[in-house]
Short mmCIF file of C-alpha atoms and ligand atoms in Angstrom, two decimals:
data_model
loop_
_atom_site.label_atom_id
_atom_site.label_comp_id
_atom_site.label_asym_id
_atom_site.label_seq_id
_atom_site.Cartn_x
_atom_site.Cartn_y
_atom_site.Cartn_z
CA MET A 9 83.29 101.79 115.47
CA LEU A 10 81.32 100.04 112.76
CA THR A 11 78.06 100.33 114.33
CA ASP A 12 75.17 99.50 111.72
CA LYS A 13 77.76 98.95 108.96
CA ARG A 14 77.16 95.81 106.78
CA VAL A 15 80.13 94.03 105.54
CA LEU A 16 79.81 91.09 102.83
CA LEU A 17 82.93 88.97 103.58
CA ILE A 18 84.24 86.63 100.70
CA ILE A 19 86.13 83.78 101.92
CA SER A 20 88.39 82.25 99.24
CA GLY A 21 90.17 78.96 99.37
CA GLY A 22 93.47 79.40 101.30
CA ILE A 23 95.04 78.36 104.59
CA ALA A 24 94.48 81.88 105.88
CA ALA A 25 90.75 81.15 105.55
CA TYR A 26 90.99 80.47 109.13
CA LYS A 27 92.20 83.93 110.14
CA SER A 28 88.83 85.11 108.55
CA LEU A 29 87.15 83.75 111.64
CA ASP A 30 88.82 85.99 113.56
CA LEU A 31 88.06 88.80 111.40
CA VAL A 32 84.39 88.30 111.69
CA ARG A 33 84.70 88.01 115.44
CA ARG A 34 86.44 91.61 115.42
CA LEU A 35 83.91 93.09 112.95
CA ARG A 36 80.90 91.98 115.07
CA GLN A 37 82.68 93.09 118.20
CA SER A 38 82.76 96.57 116.74
CA GLY A 39 79.05 96.57 115.91
CA CYS A 40 79.27 95.44 112.28
CA THR A 41 76.89 92.93 110.55
CA VAL A 42 78.86 90.74 108.72
CA THR A 43 77.47 88.27 105.68
CA ALA A 44 79.63 85.57 104.19
CA ILE A 45 80.18 84.09 100.97
CA MET A 46 82.47 81.04 100.96
CA THR A 47 84.16 79.68 97.59
CA SER A 48 84.12 76.01 97.33
CA GLY A 49 88.02 76.31 97.97
CA ALA A 50 87.33 77.95 101.10
CA GLN A 51 85.26 75.32 102.58
CA GLN A 52 88.28 72.79 102.40
CA PHE A 53 89.79 74.76 105.27
CA ILE A 54 87.11 75.87 107.06
CA THR A 55 83.15 75.09 107.37
CA PRO A 56 80.11 77.20 106.68
CA LEU A 57 79.04 76.04 109.89
CA ALA A 58 81.89 77.67 111.71
CA VAL A 59 81.62 80.91 109.81
CA GLY A 60 77.68 80.97 110.31
CA ALA A 61 78.08 80.57 113.99
CA LEU A 62 80.11 83.65 114.20
CA THR A 63 78.31 85.70 111.68
CA ALA A 64 74.74 84.65 112.67
CA THR A 65 73.89 84.99 109.28
CA PRO A 66 73.19 82.52 106.58
CA VAL A 67 76.45 81.73 104.89
CA TYR A 68 76.14 81.48 100.79
CA THR A 69 78.23 79.15 99.04
CA GLU A 70 76.13 78.48 95.38
CA LEU A 71 75.26 80.83 92.66
CA PHE A 72 72.40 78.76 91.71
CA ASP A 73 70.90 78.43 95.14
CA ARG A 74 67.20 78.05 94.64
CA GLU A 75 65.84 79.57 97.67
CA ALA A 76 68.40 82.64 97.75
CA GLU A 77 67.84 83.20 94.12
CA GLN A 78 64.28 83.54 94.02
CA ASP A 79 64.91 87.40 94.23
CA VAL A 80 68.12 87.40 92.05
CA GLY A 81 70.14 86.58 95.44
CA HIS A 82 73.74 87.48 94.00
CA ILE A 83 72.68 90.76 92.86
CA ARG A 84 70.92 91.78 96.24
CA LEU A 85 74.23 90.24 97.92
CA ALA A 86 76.03 92.79 95.92
CA ARG A 87 73.90 95.67 96.74
CA ASP A 88 72.97 95.49 100.23
CA HIS A 89 76.30 95.98 101.90
CA ASP A 90 78.70 99.28 102.60
CA MET A 91 81.81 97.12 101.61
CA ILE A 92 82.71 93.79 100.18
CA VAL A 93 86.04 92.10 102.10
CA VAL A 94 87.82 89.68 99.95
CA ALA A 95 89.93 87.88 102.87
CA PRO A 96 91.73 85.76 102.08
CA ALA A 97 91.83 86.42 98.34
CA THR A 98 93.49 83.75 96.37
CA ALA A 99 95.83 84.55 93.16
CA ASP A 100 93.20 82.81 91.14
CA LEU A 101 90.28 84.87 92.72
CA MET A 102 92.41 88.15 92.12
CA ALA A 103 92.96 86.75 88.44
CA LYS A 104 89.41 86.09 87.89
CA MET A 105 88.23 89.55 89.41
CA CYS A 106 90.66 91.26 87.02
CA HIS A 107 89.04 89.55 83.90
CA GLY A 108 85.59 89.70 85.10
CA LEU A 109 84.92 86.00 85.02
CA ALA A 110 81.83 85.08 87.18
CA ASP A 111 81.60 81.56 87.18
CA ASP A 112 80.57 81.17 91.07
CA LEU A 113 78.79 83.02 93.68
CA ALA A 114 81.80 85.01 94.78
CA THR A 115 82.90 86.10 91.41
CA ALA A 116 79.46 86.87 90.15
CA VAL A 117 78.68 88.99 93.27
CA LEU A 118 82.07 90.87 92.77
CA LEU A 119 81.31 91.66 89.08
CA ALA A 120 77.79 92.85 90.12
CA SER A 121 78.84 95.16 92.86
CA ASP A 122 79.46 98.92 92.88
CA ILE A 123 80.40 99.38 96.44
CA PRO A 124 83.92 99.49 97.77
CA ILE A 125 85.78 96.28 97.68
CA LEU A 126 88.93 95.57 99.84
CA VAL A 127 91.06 92.56 99.04
CA ALA A 128 93.56 91.07 101.19
CA PRO A 129 95.80 88.89 99.18
CA ALA A 130 97.37 85.39 100.65
CA MET A 131 99.55 83.43 98.71
CA ASN A 132 102.77 81.56 98.35
CA PRO A 133 105.40 84.19 98.00
CA LYS A 134 106.56 83.22 94.56
CA MET A 135 102.85 83.12 93.26
CA TRP A 136 102.79 86.89 94.77
CA SER A 137 106.08 87.99 93.02
CA ASN A 138 105.03 86.38 89.62
CA PRO A 139 104.50 88.99 87.12
CA ALA A 140 101.24 87.52 86.16
CA THR A 141 99.84 88.50 89.87
CA GLN A 142 101.66 91.66 89.76
CA ARG A 143 99.91 92.80 86.65
CA ASN A 144 96.54 91.49 88.17
CA VAL A 145 97.39 93.65 91.49
CA ALA A 146 97.98 96.63 89.25
CA CYS A 147 94.65 96.11 87.34
CA LEU A 148 92.81 95.64 90.58
CA LYS A 149 93.70 99.12 91.94
CA GLU A 150 93.29 100.85 88.45
CA ASP A 151 89.85 99.47 88.63
CA GLY A 152 89.36 101.32 92.01
CA LYS A 153 89.59 98.07 94.30
CA PHE A 154 91.67 98.88 97.59
CA LEU A 155 94.23 96.29 98.75
CA ILE A 156 95.61 95.46 102.23
CA GLY A 157 99.08 93.41 102.54
CA PRO A 158 100.04 90.92 101.87
CA ASN A 159 102.56 90.93 104.60
CA SER A 160 106.06 89.45 104.99
CA GLY A 161 106.62 86.36 106.96
CA GLU A 162 106.69 82.85 107.42
CA MET A 163 104.11 80.62 105.47
CA ALA A 164 101.88 78.74 107.49
CA GLU A 165 101.74 75.78 104.91
CA SER A 166 105.38 75.58 103.86
CA GLY A 167 107.48 77.27 106.31
CA GLU A 168 108.95 79.52 103.35
CA SER A 169 109.47 83.37 104.04
CA GLY A 170 108.51 86.04 101.96
CA VAL A 171 105.73 88.31 100.88
CA GLY A 172 102.37 86.63 100.70
CA ARG A 173 101.08 86.21 104.18
CA MET A 174 97.56 87.76 104.68
CA ALA A 175 97.62 90.93 106.70
CA GLU A 176 96.39 90.40 110.20
CA PRO A 177 92.71 90.28 111.20
CA PHE A 178 92.96 93.57 113.21
CA GLU A 179 94.89 95.17 110.24
CA ILE A 180 91.93 94.33 107.86
CA ALA A 181 89.48 95.37 110.61
CA ASP A 182 91.22 98.70 111.10
CA ALA A 183 91.31 99.36 107.33
CA ILE A 184 87.68 98.62 106.88
CA GLU A 185 86.89 101.07 109.62
CA SER A 186 88.87 103.87 107.80
CA HIS A 187 87.46 102.88 104.56
CA LEU A 188 83.89 103.13 105.78
CA ALA A 189 84.80 106.50 107.77
CA GLU A 190 86.39 107.92 104.47
CA THR A 191 84.21 106.43 101.62
CA THR A 192 80.39 107.07 100.95
CA PRO A 193 78.78 103.64 100.55
CA THR A 194 77.78 103.75 97.01
CA VAL A 195 80.88 105.30 95.37
CA VAL A 196 84.20 103.81 94.77
CA ASP A 197 87.04 106.20 95.33
CA PRO A 198 89.08 106.07 92.06
CA LEU A 199 92.88 106.73 92.34
CA PRO A 200 93.50 110.52 92.45
CA VAL A 201 94.72 111.82 89.25
CA GLY A 202 97.81 113.87 89.56
CA PRO A 203 101.13 114.62 88.27
CA LEU A 204 102.47 111.25 89.29
CA SER A 205 99.70 109.24 87.71
CA GLY A 206 101.37 106.22 85.75
CA ARG A 207 104.10 106.20 88.27
CA HIS A 208 105.14 103.56 90.76
CA ILE A 209 106.73 104.62 93.93
CA LEU A 210 108.28 102.53 96.36
CA ILE A 211 108.90 103.92 99.90
CA THR A 212 110.07 102.21 103.14
CA SER A 213 109.20 103.61 106.48
CA GLY A 214 109.34 102.77 110.49
CA PRO A 215 112.14 100.92 112.28
CA THR A 216 112.91 97.42 111.99
CA HIS A 217 113.13 95.09 114.98
CA GLU A 218 115.54 92.35 115.04
CA PRO A 219 115.08 89.71 117.23
CA ILE A 220 117.35 88.50 120.11
CA ASP A 221 115.31 85.52 121.14
CA PRO A 222 111.43 85.02 121.18
CA VAL A 223 110.25 87.72 123.72
CA ARG A 224 113.29 90.40 122.98
CA TYR A 225 114.38 92.48 119.99
CA ILE A 226 116.30 95.64 119.07
CA ALA A 227 114.44 98.59 117.76
CA ASN A 228 115.15 102.14 117.46
CA ARG A 229 113.00 105.11 117.77
CA SER A 230 111.62 105.95 114.41
CA SER A 231 107.84 106.36 114.25
CA GLY A 232 107.11 106.01 110.70
CA LYS A 233 105.63 109.37 110.38
CA GLN A 234 107.80 110.61 107.82
CA GLY A 235 107.70 107.78 105.69
CA HIS A 236 104.16 107.39 106.00
CA ALA A 237 103.46 111.25 105.08
CA ILE A 238 105.46 110.65 102.00
CA ALA A 239 103.32 107.75 100.88
CA ALA A 240 100.30 109.55 101.50
CA ALA A 241 101.51 112.81 99.47
CA ALA A 242 102.66 110.18 96.85
CA VAL A 243 98.93 108.76 96.39
CA ALA A 244 97.52 112.21 96.58
CA ALA A 245 99.73 113.06 93.60
CA GLY A 246 98.10 110.09 91.37
CA ALA A 247 101.17 107.61 92.23
CA ARG A 248 100.95 103.87 92.78
CA VAL A 249 102.40 103.58 96.03
CA THR A 250 103.79 100.54 97.46
CA LEU A 251 104.96 101.01 101.28
CA ILE A 252 107.01 98.60 102.94
CA SER A 253 106.45 99.40 106.82
CA GLY A 254 108.23 98.19 109.94
CA PRO A 255 106.53 98.00 113.33
CA VAL A 256 104.63 101.57 113.71
CA GLU A 257 101.73 103.13 115.12
CA GLN A 258 100.72 104.92 112.02
CA PRO A 259 97.49 103.77 110.20
CA ASP A 260 98.15 102.44 106.78
CA PRO A 261 97.84 105.33 104.34
CA ILE A 262 94.82 104.76 102.26
CA GLY A 263 95.21 103.93 98.68
CA ALA A 264 98.78 102.76 99.28
CA SER A 265 99.34 99.21 99.09
CA VAL A 266 101.22 98.40 102.33
CA ILE A 267 103.37 95.38 103.44
CA HIS A 268 104.31 95.11 106.83
CA VAL A 269 107.46 93.71 108.04
CA GLN A 270 109.75 93.12 111.12
CA THR A 271 113.07 92.67 110.29
CA ALA A 272 115.70 94.50 107.81
CA ALA A 273 115.92 91.10 105.87
CA GLU A 274 112.07 91.02 105.29
CA MET A 275 112.43 94.65 104.35
CA LEU A 276 114.83 93.95 101.76
CA SER A 277 113.06 91.13 100.41
CA ALA A 278 109.80 92.74 100.28
CA VAL A 279 111.58 95.75 98.77
CA SER A 280 113.10 93.71 96.14
CA SER A 281 109.91 91.98 95.20
CA ALA A 282 108.18 95.20 94.58
CA LEU A 283 110.53 96.24 91.77
CA PRO A 284 110.20 97.69 89.29
CA ALA A 285 109.61 101.25 90.38
CA ASP A 286 109.85 104.85 89.03
CA VAL A 287 111.08 106.32 92.31
CA ALA A 288 112.45 104.63 95.39
CA ILE A 289 112.38 106.68 98.70
CA MET A 290 113.93 104.77 101.54
CA ALA A 291 112.79 106.54 104.76
CA ALA A 292 113.08 103.58 107.26
CA ALA A 293 115.67 103.81 110.07
CA VAL A 294 116.63 100.10 109.21
CA ALA A 295 118.61 98.30 111.93
CA ASP A 296 122.08 98.46 111.11
CA TRP A 297 122.94 95.23 113.11
CA ARG A 298 120.90 91.87 113.75
CA VAL A 299 122.40 89.50 116.59
CA ALA A 300 124.41 86.43 114.74
CA SER A 301 122.40 83.66 116.00
CA GLN A 302 119.00 84.30 117.21
CA ASP A 303 117.96 82.18 120.46
CA SER A 304 115.14 79.67 119.65
CA ASN A 305 114.28 80.07 123.68
CA LYS A 306 114.12 82.85 126.10
CA ILE A 307 117.76 83.84 127.20
CA LYS A 308 117.52 83.05 130.96
CA LYS A 309 119.69 84.84 133.47
CA ASP A 310 123.17 83.37 134.35
CA ALA A 311 123.27 82.36 138.08
CA ASN A 312 126.42 84.18 138.16
CA GLY A 313 125.04 87.57 137.23
CA ALA A 314 126.99 87.62 134.07
CA PRO A 315 125.02 89.38 130.98
CA PRO A 316 124.97 87.54 127.85
CA ALA A 317 127.27 88.15 125.46
CA LEU A 318 125.53 88.95 122.28
CA SER A 319 127.47 89.08 118.95
CA PHE A 320 126.27 91.21 115.99
CA VAL A 321 126.26 90.92 112.24
CA GLU A 322 125.56 93.67 110.01
CA ASN A 323 122.09 93.86 107.95
CA PRO A 324 122.06 94.44 104.39
CA ASP A 325 121.87 97.88 103.17
CA ILE A 326 118.58 98.30 101.37
CA LEU A 327 119.06 101.90 99.94
CA ALA A 328 122.81 100.48 98.64
CA SER A 329 121.13 97.61 96.92
CA ILE A 330 118.43 99.99 95.23
CA GLY A 331 120.94 102.47 94.29
CA ASN A 332 123.27 100.21 92.98
CA HIS A 333 120.97 97.59 91.33
CA PRO A 334 122.36 96.04 88.35
CA ASP A 335 119.03 96.05 86.12
CA GLN A 336 115.97 97.39 88.16
CA ARG A 337 117.58 100.81 89.44
CA PRO A 338 114.57 103.04 89.65
CA ALA A 339 115.08 106.48 87.81
CA LEU A 340 115.19 108.33 90.98
CA VAL A 341 116.45 107.28 94.22
CA VAL A 342 116.09 108.83 97.48
CA GLY A 343 117.66 108.44 101.03
CA PHE A 344 117.65 109.84 104.41
CA ALA A 345 120.58 110.40 106.36
CA ALA A 346 119.90 110.50 110.14
CA GLU A 347 123.03 112.07 111.89
CA THR A 348 123.81 113.49 115.19
CA GLN A 349 127.23 115.16 113.92
CA ASN A 350 128.96 116.09 110.80
CA LEU A 351 125.67 116.31 109.22
CA LEU A 352 126.97 117.16 105.82
CA GLU A 353 130.02 115.29 105.59
CA ASN A 354 128.06 112.08 106.66
CA ALA A 355 125.34 112.67 104.00
CA ARG A 356 127.38 113.35 101.16
CA GLY A 357 129.25 110.19 102.12
CA LYS A 358 126.05 108.11 101.84
CA LEU A 359 125.10 109.80 98.74
CA GLN A 360 127.98 108.37 97.09
CA ARG A 361 128.14 104.90 98.70
CA LYS A 362 124.68 104.00 98.48
CA GLY A 363 124.15 105.14 94.77
CA ALA A 364 121.38 107.66 95.84
CA ASP A 365 120.35 110.89 93.63
CA TRP A 366 119.26 112.60 96.55
CA ILE A 367 119.79 112.45 100.35
CA LEU A 368 117.48 114.02 102.84
CA ALA A 369 119.91 114.84 105.74
CA ASN A 370 118.46 115.70 109.05
CA ASP A 371 119.94 116.35 112.58
CA VAL A 372 118.36 113.80 114.82
CA SER A 373 120.15 114.72 117.93
CA PRO A 374 117.57 114.35 120.82
CA GLU A 375 117.36 117.89 121.50
CA THR A 376 115.87 118.40 117.86
CA GLY A 377 113.02 116.42 118.78
CA ILE A 378 112.81 115.18 115.38
CA MET A 379 112.88 111.55 115.92
CA GLY A 380 109.16 110.63 116.80
CA GLY A 381 108.27 114.24 116.37
CA ASP A 382 106.05 116.16 113.96
CA THR A 383 108.57 118.62 112.19
CA ASN A 384 111.56 117.99 110.29
CA THR A 385 114.57 120.37 109.18
CA ILE A 386 115.87 119.10 105.93
CA ARG A 387 119.04 119.51 103.96
CA LEU A 388 118.38 118.10 100.35
CA LEU A 389 121.99 116.82 99.00
CA SER A 390 122.35 115.81 95.36
CA ALA A 391 125.63 115.57 93.24
CA GLU A 392 125.51 119.34 92.41
CA LYS A 393 123.92 121.01 95.40
CA VAL A 394 122.84 121.23 98.84
CA GLU A 395 119.12 122.65 99.46
CA ASP A 396 118.11 124.26 102.60
CA TRP A 397 114.91 123.63 103.69
CA PRO A 398 112.97 125.69 106.44
CA SER A 399 111.67 123.68 109.44
CA LEU A 400 108.57 122.03 108.36
CA SER A 401 105.78 119.70 109.51
CA LYS A 402 106.55 116.04 108.42
CA ASP A 403 103.39 116.38 106.12
CA ASP A 404 104.73 119.56 104.36
CA VAL A 405 108.32 118.03 103.92
CA ALA A 406 106.39 115.09 102.32
CA ARG A 407 104.52 117.41 99.84
CA ARG A 408 107.52 119.41 99.22
CA LEU A 409 109.55 116.29 98.31
CA ILE A 410 106.79 114.62 96.01
CA ASP A 411 106.38 117.90 94.60
CA LYS A 412 110.33 117.95 93.72
CA ILE A 413 109.94 114.31 92.20
CA ALA A 414 107.04 115.36 90.10
CA ALA A 415 108.77 118.40 88.58
CA THR A 416 112.00 115.94 88.09
CA LEU A 417 110.19 113.29 86.19
CA ALA A 418 107.96 115.68 84.03
N1 CTP B 26 119.27 102.39 105.16
C1 CTP B 26 118.96 101.08 104.38
N2 CTP B 26 119.25 99.78 104.80
C2 CTP B 26 120.30 99.70 106.19
C3 CTP B 26 120.64 101.15 106.66
C4 CTP B 26 120.25 102.34 106.06
O1 CTP B 26 118.16 101.28 103.53
N3 CTP B 26 120.45 98.60 106.36
C5 CTP B 26 118.87 103.37 104.53
C6 CTP B 26 118.02 104.21 105.19
O2 CTP B 26 116.53 104.23 104.92
C7 CTP B 26 118.32 105.76 104.84
C8 CTP B 26 119.83 105.37 104.54
O3 CTP B 26 120.10 104.47 104.18
O4 CTP B 26 117.77 105.92 103.82
C9 CTP B 26 120.78 106.21 105.73
O5 CTP B 26 120.45 105.77 107.01
P1 CTP B 26 121.11 106.11 108.17
O6 CTP B 26 120.49 105.31 109.25
O7 CTP B 26 121.26 107.33 108.36
O8 CTP B 26 122.58 105.56 107.87
P2 CTP B 26 123.36 104.05 107.89
O9 CTP B 26 123.86 103.51 106.64
O10 CTP B 26 122.97 103.34 108.85
O11 CTP B 26 124.68 104.25 108.42
P3 CTP B 26 125.18 105.24 110.06
O12 CTP B 26 124.76 104.44 110.89
O13 CTP B 26 126.74 105.01 109.52
O14 CTP B 26 124.74 106.65 110.03
#
């Protein structure tokens, strides 16, 4: 709950602005006061009237507003809240934030604030993957801003697919809740300093969902606990972390940049866009197959009782494409091998085939309780040797792996 919390929502100009109405509704439902600032671009997509009707507070649009500025209103707005949320954040607004521009009310408030700032980017996938935007993302993180999303999926305006969709309002509301629970109102948590400071670690986690038709999909039992624990341990060790997550119940690890995806194809596209990285840890249980042609309508039962004949095609192997990447292979590539038989032999095959440096092999037979459970028993294979780890909690496996990575890169 966000009872008595005060959020300043900055809405900038993108089609995702319409989702910020739902965000306001959710925040108010959880007891939060919301004040909104809209850029002139935002007003091309939604009106201040609609936003104000939902916030039930005045909506601010002008830097030099005679009434609001009698008491230097933009400075007050920057201070009188527990958190600033920029949703959607356009590429342009993020660039301005990086460079400290203050040529309208939104940017002036952002520059004058010393409270936590959560940024939810939304833009075309090409704009997101452009090195200029990626430099700005890194700069915002270095300045202590928190980022959520963007997610992978179809763009509302162009129908293109890729990474750039604004995080969903419920995800942003969850992130606000966890930040406000963890941060004191006036201090921005800087990224922790540790043995992996200055390193970029790319992690995949969770299952993928492969649609059969609009209501059905193929999934697996991965919970994402191990991959998410690794992401949290890497953040704690000072790394800049990009976590590409399939659909999971786990909360986004604080301090990691999380991209939510559904399918293996989306996961591969998000992983490729996140390169370069110093280390890749592919912990996701990627579905090996997807149906050859997804039905656009719900498949109906046959009158004769014959089940539908589904045919499958193989999904891209994300670990193999990173491990064998022609020009952007991370210095260290780590994969998992989930096996129910011939653990070492199968894991060794994966180490070679997928071009990995290490494989963390585990027996996921139902009786081990590893899939979905809280513990993991790892055998770490490299070209030279096999290391047997004791049975550990998934958090301890994560810390041990991150310590080993830090020692290897040192
Ligand atoms: N992996 C991947 N992309 C895939 C399949 C697997 O990146 N399409 C990665 C996993 O994240 C893991 C490693 O490859 O790090 C091994 O995954 P696993 O499911 O054990 O192996 P598979 O390649 O699926 O082989 P098999 O189904 O024959 O066990």
